[in-house]
Amino acid sequence: MTSQAKASTGPQGAARLLRYLAMPIFLGLACLALYLYVSSQQLDSIEKRILNADFLFARVIEHIELAVVSTIIVVVLAVTTGILLTRPGTRRVTPVIIGLANIGQAVPSIGLLVLFAITWDFGFWPAIVALVAYSFLSILRNTMVGLQQVDRSTIEAARGMGMTKTAVLFRIELPLAVPIILAGIRTALIINVGTATLAAFVDAGGLGTVIDRGIRLGRDLVLVVGSVLTGVLALSIDWLAGVAEDILRPKGL
């Protein structure tokens, strides 16, 4: 039995290791190819000011800040709201909240960014609020679905053993709903990484600044670099989210 377990675990471990390493290797090769391509080009003074390590690194950090801060805020708000909407006393307001969340995602992302910029201000926090509104629905829906799919007999058995409603929520319902909630968080994170590119139009920074300058200045090389770096960043964060999803998934689920 032990040898069979080892035989079955070996290939699974190798497959998991390959799955974890494949994406970083691919992204590293993509970055290397981009670097070699840019190095082989004759850059003018404008391209040199944009395509330097300090400027690009600062834009990448801004992009990560936009995506991560907006995702943290939307996770707290959406998961809390999802829990409240699955409680018996608040289910009557569920259609209203879902409708509002649908509006946030139905409106084009650039529309939300411009709307907040006009009515509020330009910069980081208006962009954050727009990203939160745009990605709120995916986590809210997954939280509600994850909690609603928990077997009612399991909950009733826990209550029969003397557990309080709060204990049932945190020790049974949420752990069983974690895989679905994590999938929603991963989706929201990727949405925010992509949408954060548009934040450049409201002076919030990010890699969209590089893309915008490439378009406005007619520099195809700058446009290519901004687009490739955005894609690499999105795939990197998606890979990290996938690893975190595997690690945080409760054992046995």
mmCIF file with all atom_site columns, C-alpha atoms in Angstrom, residues 3-178:
data_model
loop_
_atom_site.group_PDB
_atom_site.id
_atom_site.type_symbol
_atom_site.label_atom_id
_atom_site.label_alt_id
_atom_site.label_comp_id
_atom_site.label_asym_id
_atom_site.label_entity_id
_atom_site.label_seq_id
_atom_site.pdbx_PDB_ins_code
_atom_site.Cartn_x
_atom_site.Cartn_y
_atom_site.Cartn_z
_atom_site.occupancy
_atom_site.B_iso_or_equiv
_atom_site.pdbx_formal_charge
_atom_site.auth_seq_id
_atom_site.auth_comp_id
_atom_site.auth_asym_id
_atom_site.auth_atom_id
_atom_site.pdbx_PDB_model_num
ATOM 1   C CA . SER A 1 3   ? 4.668   1.768  -2.377  1.00 0.00 ? 3   SER A CA 1
ATOM 2   C CA . GLN A 1 4   ? 1.447   2.306  -4.347  1.00 0.00 ? 4   GLN A CA 1
ATOM 3   C CA . ALA A 1 5   ? 0.838   5.572  -2.507  1.00 0.00 ? 5   ALA A CA 1
ATOM 4   C CA . LYS A 1 6   ? 4.373   6.706  -3.287  1.00 0.00 ? 6   LYS A CA 1
ATOM 5   C CA . ALA A 1 7   ? 3.967   5.725  -6.933  1.00 0.00 ? 7   ALA A CA 1
ATOM 6   C CA . SER A 1 8   ? 0.738   7.681  -7.219  1.00 0.00 ? 8   SER A CA 1
ATOM 7   C CA . THR A 1 9   ? 2.106   10.672 -5.314  1.00 0.00 ? 9   THR A CA 1
ATOM 8   C CA . GLY A 1 10  ? 5.304   10.890 -7.396  1.00 0.00 ? 10  GLY A CA 1
ATOM 9   C CA . PRO A 1 11  ? 3.684   11.653 -10.774 1.00 0.00 ? 11  PRO A CA 1
ATOM 10  C CA . GLN A 1 12  ? 1.169   13.993 -9.120  1.00 0.00 ? 12  GLN A CA 1
ATOM 11  C CA . GLY A 1 13  ? 3.944   15.912 -7.389  1.00 0.00 ? 13  GLY A CA 1
ATOM 12  C CA . ALA A 1 14  ? 5.921   16.167 -10.633 1.00 0.00 ? 14  ALA A CA 1
ATOM 13  C CA . ALA A 1 15  ? 2.844   17.364 -12.523 1.00 0.00 ? 15  ALA A CA 1
ATOM 14  C CA . ARG A 1 16  ? 2.116   19.998 -9.871  1.00 0.00 ? 16  ARG A CA 1
ATOM 15  C CA . LEU A 1 17  ? 5.737   21.178 -9.903  1.00 0.00 ? 17  LEU A CA 1
ATOM 16  C CA . LEU A 1 18  ? 5.654   21.432 -13.694 1.00 0.00 ? 18  LEU A CA 1
ATOM 17  C CA . ARG A 1 19  ? 2.386   23.362 -13.524 1.00 0.00 ? 19  ARG A CA 1
ATOM 18  C CA . TYR A 1 20  ? 3.890   25.798 -11.018 1.00 0.00 ? 20  TYR A CA 1
ATOM 19  C CA . LEU A 1 21  ? 7.120   26.320 -12.973 1.00 0.00 ? 21  LEU A CA 1
ATOM 20  C CA . ALA A 1 22  ? 5.776   26.447 -16.526 1.00 0.00 ? 22  ALA A CA 1
ATOM 21  C CA . MET A 1 23  ? 4.261   29.924 -16.305 1.00 0.00 ? 23  MET A CA 1
ATOM 22  C CA . PRO A 1 24  ? 7.265   31.655 -14.616 1.00 0.00 ? 24  PRO A CA 1
ATOM 23  C CA . ILE A 1 25  ? 9.580   30.130 -17.226 1.00 0.00 ? 25  ILE A CA 1
ATOM 24  C CA . PHE A 1 26  ? 7.320   31.286 -20.059 1.00 0.00 ? 26  PHE A CA 1
ATOM 25  C CA . LEU A 1 27  ? 7.026   34.800 -18.633 1.00 0.00 ? 27  LEU A CA 1
ATOM 26  C CA . GLY A 1 28  ? 10.779  35.000 -18.064 1.00 0.00 ? 28  GLY A CA 1
ATOM 27  C CA . LEU A 1 29  ? 11.398  34.054 -21.688 1.00 0.00 ? 29  LEU A CA 1
ATOM 28  C CA . ALA A 1 30  ? 8.846   36.622 -22.833 1.00 0.00 ? 30  ALA A CA 1
ATOM 29  C CA . CYS A 1 31  ? 10.590  39.364 -20.826 1.00 0.00 ? 31  CYS A CA 1
ATOM 30  C CA . LEU A 1 32  ? 13.973  38.281 -22.182 1.00 0.00 ? 32  LEU A CA 1
ATOM 31  C CA . ALA A 1 33  ? 12.677  38.341 -25.746 1.00 0.00 ? 33  ALA A CA 1
ATOM 32  C CA . LEU A 1 34  ? 11.212  41.823 -25.186 1.00 0.00 ? 34  LEU A CA 1
ATOM 33  C CA . TYR A 1 35  ? 14.497  43.074 -23.730 1.00 0.00 ? 35  TYR A CA 1
ATOM 34  C CA . LEU A 1 36  ? 16.518  41.697 -26.651 1.00 0.00 ? 36  LEU A CA 1
ATOM 35  C CA . TYR A 1 37  ? 14.067  43.174 -29.131 1.00 0.00 ? 37  TYR A CA 1
ATOM 36  C CA . VAL A 1 38  ? 14.199  46.652 -27.559 1.00 0.00 ? 38  VAL A CA 1
ATOM 37  C CA . SER A 1 39  ? 18.005  46.489 -27.242 1.00 0.00 ? 39  SER A CA 1
ATOM 38  C CA . SER A 1 40  ? 18.300  45.772 -30.951 1.00 0.00 ? 40  SER A CA 1
ATOM 39  C CA . GLN A 1 41  ? 16.371  48.929 -31.884 1.00 0.00 ? 41  GLN A CA 1
ATOM 40  C CA . GLN A 1 42  ? 17.771  52.412 -32.428 1.00 0.00 ? 42  GLN A CA 1
ATOM 41  C CA . LEU A 1 43  ? 15.917  54.515 -29.862 1.00 0.00 ? 43  LEU A CA 1
ATOM 42  C CA . ASP A 1 44  ? 15.308  58.226 -30.287 1.00 0.00 ? 44  ASP A CA 1
ATOM 43  C CA . SER A 1 45  ? 15.374  60.698 -27.389 1.00 0.00 ? 45  SER A CA 1
ATOM 44  C CA . ILE A 1 46  ? 11.639  60.316 -26.664 1.00 0.00 ? 46  ILE A CA 1
ATOM 45  C CA . GLU A 1 47  ? 11.786  56.518 -26.567 1.00 0.00 ? 47  GLU A CA 1
ATOM 46  C CA . LYS A 1 48  ? 14.840  56.620 -24.327 1.00 0.00 ? 48  LYS A CA 1
ATOM 47  C CA . ARG A 1 49  ? 12.984  58.756 -21.776 1.00 0.00 ? 49  ARG A CA 1
ATOM 48  C CA . ILE A 1 50  ? 10.126  56.258 -21.651 1.00 0.00 ? 50  ILE A CA 1
ATOM 49  C CA . LEU A 1 51  ? 11.871  52.928 -22.163 1.00 0.00 ? 51  LEU A CA 1
ATOM 50  C CA . ASN A 1 52  ? 14.245  53.078 -19.239 1.00 0.00 ? 52  ASN A CA 1
ATOM 51  C CA . ALA A 1 53  ? 14.247  50.821 -16.191 1.00 0.00 ? 53  ALA A CA 1
ATOM 52  C CA . ASP A 1 54  ? 13.366  53.504 -13.626 1.00 0.00 ? 54  ASP A CA 1
ATOM 53  C CA . PHE A 1 55  ? 10.344  54.836 -15.503 1.00 0.00 ? 55  PHE A CA 1
ATOM 54  C CA . LEU A 1 56  ? 8.975   51.382 -16.392 1.00 0.00 ? 56  LEU A CA 1
ATOM 55  C CA . PHE A 1 57  ? 9.544   50.009 -12.881 1.00 0.00 ? 57  PHE A CA 1
ATOM 56  C CA . ALA A 1 58  ? 7.658   52.957 -11.371 1.00 0.00 ? 58  ALA A CA 1
ATOM 57  C CA . ARG A 1 59  ? 4.721   52.340 -13.736 1.00 0.00 ? 59  ARG A CA 1
ATOM 58  C CA . VAL A 1 60  ? 4.666   48.616 -12.861 1.00 0.00 ? 60  VAL A CA 1
ATOM 59  C CA . ILE A 1 61  ? 4.571   49.447 -9.125  1.00 0.00 ? 61  ILE A CA 1
ATOM 60  C CA . GLU A 1 62  ? 1.713   51.897 -9.701  1.00 0.00 ? 62  GLU A CA 1
ATOM 61  C CA . HIS A 1 63  ? -0.179  49.252 -11.651 1.00 0.00 ? 63  HIS A CA 1
ATOM 62  C CA . ILE A 1 64  ? 0.293   46.654 -8.925  1.00 0.00 ? 64  ILE A CA 1
ATOM 63  C CA . GLU A 1 65  ? -0.848  49.151 -6.278  1.00 0.00 ? 65  GLU A CA 1
ATOM 64  C CA . LEU A 1 66  ? -4.020  49.910 -8.240  1.00 0.00 ? 66  LEU A CA 1
ATOM 65  C CA . ALA A 1 67  ? -4.847  46.227 -8.696  1.00 0.00 ? 67  ALA A CA 1
ATOM 66  C CA . VAL A 1 68  ? -3.944  45.033 -5.191  1.00 0.00 ? 68  VAL A CA 1
ATOM 67  C CA . VAL A 1 69  ? -5.510  47.891 -3.202  1.00 0.00 ? 69  VAL A CA 1
ATOM 68  C CA . SER A 1 70  ? -8.758  47.738 -5.178  1.00 0.00 ? 70  SER A CA 1
ATOM 69  C CA . THR A 1 71  ? -8.896  43.954 -4.808  1.00 0.00 ? 71  THR A CA 1
ATOM 70  C CA . ILE A 1 72  ? -8.322  44.052 -1.039  1.00 0.00 ? 72  ILE A CA 1
ATOM 71  C CA . ILE A 1 73  ? -11.087 46.616 -0.611  1.00 0.00 ? 73  ILE A CA 1
ATOM 72  C CA . VAL A 1 74  ? -13.541 44.762 -2.835  1.00 0.00 ? 74  VAL A CA 1
ATOM 73  C CA . VAL A 1 75  ? -12.800 41.441 -1.080  1.00 0.00 ? 75  VAL A CA 1
ATOM 74  C CA . VAL A 1 76  ? -13.648 42.934 2.317   1.00 0.00 ? 76  VAL A CA 1
ATOM 75  C CA . LEU A 1 77  ? -16.803 44.634 1.041   1.00 0.00 ? 77  LEU A CA 1
ATOM 76  C CA . ALA A 1 78  ? -18.085 41.894 -1.257  1.00 0.00 ? 78  ALA A CA 1
ATOM 77  C CA . VAL A 1 79  ? -17.438 38.932 1.056   1.00 0.00 ? 79  VAL A CA 1
ATOM 78  C CA . THR A 1 80  ? -19.055 40.764 3.986   1.00 0.00 ? 80  THR A CA 1
ATOM 79  C CA . THR A 1 81  ? -22.041 41.715 1.843   1.00 0.00 ? 81  THR A CA 1
ATOM 80  C CA . GLY A 1 82  ? -22.321 38.179 0.487   1.00 0.00 ? 82  GLY A CA 1
ATOM 81  C CA . ILE A 1 83  ? -22.403 36.751 4.009   1.00 0.00 ? 83  ILE A CA 1
ATOM 82  C CA . LEU A 1 84  ? -25.075 39.229 5.095   1.00 0.00 ? 84  LEU A CA 1
ATOM 83  C CA . LEU A 1 85  ? -27.249 38.566 2.047   1.00 0.00 ? 85  LEU A CA 1
ATOM 84  C CA . THR A 1 86  ? -27.294 34.813 2.734   1.00 0.00 ? 86  THR A CA 1
ATOM 85  C CA . ARG A 1 87  ? -28.593 35.299 6.281   1.00 0.00 ? 87  ARG A CA 1
ATOM 86  C CA . PRO A 1 88  ? -32.364 34.722 6.673   1.00 0.00 ? 88  PRO A CA 1
ATOM 87  C CA . GLY A 1 89  ? -33.158 38.251 7.883   1.00 0.00 ? 89  GLY A CA 1
ATOM 88  C CA . THR A 1 90  ? -31.605 40.088 4.914   1.00 0.00 ? 90  THR A CA 1
ATOM 89  C CA . ARG A 1 91  ? -32.593 37.994 1.919   1.00 0.00 ? 91  ARG A CA 1
ATOM 90  C CA . ARG A 1 92  ? -35.420 40.373 0.969   1.00 0.00 ? 92  ARG A CA 1
ATOM 91  C CA . VAL A 1 93  ? -32.924 43.089 -0.004  1.00 0.00 ? 93  VAL A CA 1
ATOM 92  C CA . THR A 1 94  ? -30.802 40.693 -2.064  1.00 0.00 ? 94  THR A CA 1
ATOM 93  C CA . PRO A 1 95  ? -32.346 41.628 -5.452  1.00 0.00 ? 95  PRO A CA 1
ATOM 94  C CA . VAL A 1 96  ? -31.672 45.322 -4.797  1.00 0.00 ? 96  VAL A CA 1
ATOM 95  C CA . ILE A 1 97  ? -27.999 44.782 -3.881  1.00 0.00 ? 97  ILE A CA 1
ATOM 96  C CA . ILE A 1 98  ? -27.459 42.410 -6.810  1.00 0.00 ? 98  ILE A CA 1
ATOM 97  C CA . GLY A 1 99  ? -29.062 44.962 -9.117  1.00 0.00 ? 99  GLY A CA 1
ATOM 98  C CA . LEU A 1 100 ? -26.716 47.699 -7.921  1.00 0.00 ? 100 LEU A CA 1
ATOM 99  C CA . ALA A 1 101 ? -23.719 45.399 -8.335  1.00 0.00 ? 101 ALA A CA 1
ATOM 100 C CA . ASN A 1 102 ? -24.890 44.550 -11.845 1.00 0.00 ? 102 ASN A CA 1
ATOM 101 C CA . ILE A 1 103 ? -24.989 48.252 -12.710 1.00 0.00 ? 103 ILE A CA 1
ATOM 102 C CA . GLY A 1 104 ? -21.383 48.626 -11.562 1.00 0.00 ? 104 GLY A CA 1
ATOM 103 C CA . GLN A 1 105 ? -20.226 45.879 -13.908 1.00 0.00 ? 105 GLN A CA 1
ATOM 104 C CA . ALA A 1 106 ? -22.592 46.671 -16.778 1.00 0.00 ? 106 ALA A CA 1
ATOM 105 C CA . VAL A 1 107 ? -21.290 50.229 -17.175 1.00 0.00 ? 107 VAL A CA 1
ATOM 106 C CA . PRO A 1 108 ? -18.083 50.217 -19.293 1.00 0.00 ? 108 PRO A CA 1
ATOM 107 C CA . SER A 1 109 ? -14.998 50.541 -17.126 1.00 0.00 ? 109 SER A CA 1
ATOM 108 C CA . ILE A 1 110 ? -13.738 53.633 -18.936 1.00 0.00 ? 110 ILE A CA 1
ATOM 109 C CA . GLY A 1 111 ? -17.162 55.183 -18.315 1.00 0.00 ? 111 GLY A CA 1
ATOM 110 C CA . LEU A 1 112 ? -16.860 54.613 -14.576 1.00 0.00 ? 112 LEU A CA 1
ATOM 111 C CA . LEU A 1 113 ? -13.348 56.052 -14.491 1.00 0.00 ? 113 LEU A CA 1
ATOM 112 C CA . VAL A 1 114 ? -14.341 59.174 -16.415 1.00 0.00 ? 114 VAL A CA 1
ATOM 113 C CA . LEU A 1 115 ? -17.529 59.587 -14.363 1.00 0.00 ? 115 LEU A CA 1
ATOM 114 C CA . PHE A 1 116 ? -15.630 59.531 -11.070 1.00 0.00 ? 116 PHE A CA 1
ATOM 115 C CA . ALA A 1 117 ? -12.941 61.814 -12.485 1.00 0.00 ? 117 ALA A CA 1
ATOM 116 C CA . ILE A 1 118 ? -15.521 64.407 -13.537 1.00 0.00 ? 118 ILE A CA 1
ATOM 117 C CA . THR A 1 119 ? -17.739 64.265 -10.450 1.00 0.00 ? 119 THR A CA 1
ATOM 118 C CA . TRP A 1 120 ? -14.989 63.689 -7.887  1.00 0.00 ? 120 TRP A CA 1
ATOM 119 C CA . ASP A 1 121 ? -11.351 64.120 -8.870  1.00 0.00 ? 121 ASP A CA 1
ATOM 120 C CA . PHE A 1 122 ? -8.528  62.722 -10.954 1.00 0.00 ? 122 PHE A CA 1
ATOM 121 C CA . GLY A 1 123 ? -5.922  60.428 -9.440  1.00 0.00 ? 123 GLY A CA 1
ATOM 122 C CA . PHE A 1 124 ? -5.453  57.240 -7.433  1.00 0.00 ? 124 PHE A CA 1
ATOM 123 C CA . TRP A 1 125 ? -8.537  56.970 -5.193  1.00 0.00 ? 125 TRP A CA 1
ATOM 124 C CA . PRO A 1 126 ? -11.211 57.757 -7.804  1.00 0.00 ? 126 PRO A CA 1
ATOM 125 C CA . ALA A 1 127 ? -9.637  55.028 -9.933  1.00 0.00 ? 127 ALA A CA 1
ATOM 126 C CA . ILE A 1 128 ? -9.695  52.645 -6.952  1.00 0.00 ? 128 ILE A CA 1
ATOM 127 C CA . VAL A 1 129 ? -13.407 53.266 -6.364  1.00 0.00 ? 129 VAL A CA 1
ATOM 128 C CA . ALA A 1 130 ? -14.142 52.656 -10.043 1.00 0.00 ? 130 ALA A CA 1
ATOM 129 C CA . LEU A 1 131 ? -12.189 49.383 -9.985  1.00 0.00 ? 131 LEU A CA 1
ATOM 130 C CA . VAL A 1 132 ? -14.012 48.271 -6.827  1.00 0.00 ? 132 VAL A CA 1
ATOM 131 C CA . ALA A 1 133 ? -17.406 49.004 -8.393  1.00 0.00 ? 133 ALA A CA 1
ATOM 132 C CA . TYR A 1 134 ? -16.433 47.166 -11.574 1.00 0.00 ? 134 TYR A CA 1
ATOM 133 C CA . SER A 1 135 ? -15.182 43.975 -9.863  1.00 0.00 ? 135 SER A CA 1
ATOM 134 C CA . PHE A 1 136 ? -17.628 43.854 -6.928  1.00 0.00 ? 136 PHE A CA 1
ATOM 135 C CA . LEU A 1 137 ? -20.160 41.529 -8.561  1.00 0.00 ? 137 LEU A CA 1
ATOM 136 C CA . SER A 1 138 ? -17.818 38.595 -9.238  1.00 0.00 ? 138 SER A CA 1
ATOM 137 C CA . ILE A 1 139 ? -16.813 38.187 -5.581  1.00 0.00 ? 139 ILE A CA 1
ATOM 138 C CA . LEU A 1 140 ? -20.312 38.917 -4.268  1.00 0.00 ? 140 LEU A CA 1
ATOM 139 C CA . ARG A 1 141 ? -21.896 36.310 -6.519  1.00 0.00 ? 141 ARG A CA 1
ATOM 140 C CA . ASN A 1 142 ? -19.286 33.654 -5.742  1.00 0.00 ? 142 ASN A CA 1
ATOM 141 C CA . THR A 1 143 ? -19.544 34.284 -2.001  1.00 0.00 ? 143 THR A CA 1
ATOM 142 C CA . MET A 1 144 ? -23.307 33.849 -2.090  1.00 0.00 ? 144 MET A CA 1
ATOM 143 C CA . VAL A 1 145 ? -23.139 30.763 -4.311  1.00 0.00 ? 145 VAL A CA 1
ATOM 144 C CA . GLY A 1 146 ? -20.425 29.229 -2.131  1.00 0.00 ? 146 GLY A CA 1
ATOM 145 C CA . LEU A 1 147 ? -22.436 29.711 1.051   1.00 0.00 ? 147 LEU A CA 1
ATOM 146 C CA . GLN A 1 148 ? -25.724 28.615 -0.496  1.00 0.00 ? 148 GLN A CA 1
ATOM 147 C CA . GLN A 1 149 ? -24.276 25.341 -1.789  1.00 0.00 ? 149 GLN A CA 1
ATOM 148 C CA . VAL A 1 150 ? -23.342 24.169 1.717   1.00 0.00 ? 150 VAL A CA 1
ATOM 149 C CA . ASP A 1 151 ? -25.546 21.183 2.595   1.00 0.00 ? 151 ASP A CA 1
ATOM 150 C CA . ARG A 1 152 ? -28.313 22.312 4.932   1.00 0.00 ? 152 ARG A CA 1
ATOM 151 C CA . SER A 1 153 ? -28.232 18.993 6.760   1.00 0.00 ? 153 SER A CA 1
ATOM 152 C CA . THR A 1 154 ? -24.613 19.669 7.715   1.00 0.00 ? 154 THR A CA 1
ATOM 153 C CA . ILE A 1 155 ? -25.571 23.052 9.141   1.00 0.00 ? 155 ILE A CA 1
ATOM 154 C CA . GLU A 1 156 ? -28.541 21.585 11.018  1.00 0.00 ? 156 GLU A CA 1
ATOM 155 C CA . ALA A 1 157 ? -26.363 18.815 12.442  1.00 0.00 ? 157 ALA A CA 1
ATOM 156 C CA . ALA A 1 158 ? -23.875 21.411 13.705  1.00 0.00 ? 158 ALA A CA 1
ATOM 157 C CA . ARG A 1 159 ? -26.657 23.433 15.265  1.00 0.00 ? 159 ARG A CA 1
ATOM 158 C CA . GLY A 1 160 ? -27.996 20.255 16.874  1.00 0.00 ? 160 GLY A CA 1
ATOM 159 C CA . MET A 1 161 ? -24.587 19.718 18.466  1.00 0.00 ? 161 MET A CA 1
ATOM 160 C CA . GLY A 1 162 ? -24.897 23.068 20.195  1.00 0.00 ? 162 GLY A CA 1
ATOM 161 C CA . MET A 1 163 ? -22.845 25.296 17.871  1.00 0.00 ? 163 MET A CA 1
ATOM 162 C CA . THR A 1 164 ? -23.920 28.919 17.621  1.00 0.00 ? 164 THR A CA 1
ATOM 163 C CA . LYS A 1 165 ? -24.827 30.513 14.277  1.00 0.00 ? 165 LYS A CA 1
ATOM 164 C CA . THR A 1 166 ? -21.542 32.423 14.291  1.00 0.00 ? 166 THR A CA 1
ATOM 165 C CA . ALA A 1 167 ? -19.553 29.254 14.957  1.00 0.00 ? 167 ALA A CA 1
ATOM 166 C CA . VAL A 1 168 ? -21.379 27.436 12.160  1.00 0.00 ? 168 VAL A CA 1
ATOM 167 C CA . LEU A 1 169 ? -20.603 30.302 9.778   1.00 0.00 ? 169 LEU A CA 1
ATOM 168 C CA . PHE A 1 170 ? -16.880 30.480 10.502  1.00 0.00 ? 170 PHE A CA 1
ATOM 169 C CA . ARG A 1 171 ? -16.193 26.776 11.178  1.00 0.00 ? 171 ARG A CA 1
ATOM 170 C CA . ILE A 1 172 ? -18.415 25.112 8.588   1.00 0.00 ? 172 ILE A CA 1
ATOM 171 C CA . GLU A 1 173 ? -20.012 27.398 6.001   1.00 0.00 ? 173 GLU A CA 1
ATOM 172 C CA . LEU A 1 174 ? -17.064 29.632 5.110   1.00 0.00 ? 174 LEU A CA 1
ATOM 173 C CA . PRO A 1 175 ? -14.462 26.812 4.991   1.00 0.00 ? 175 PRO A CA 1
ATOM 174 C CA . LEU A 1 176 ? -16.720 24.816 2.660   1.00 0.00 ? 176 LEU A CA 1
ATOM 175 C CA . ALA A 1 177 ? -17.322 27.903 0.508   1.00 0.00 ? 177 ALA A CA 1
ATOM 176 C CA . VAL A 1 178 ? -13.640 28.885 0.295   1.00 0.00 ? 178 VAL A CA 1
#
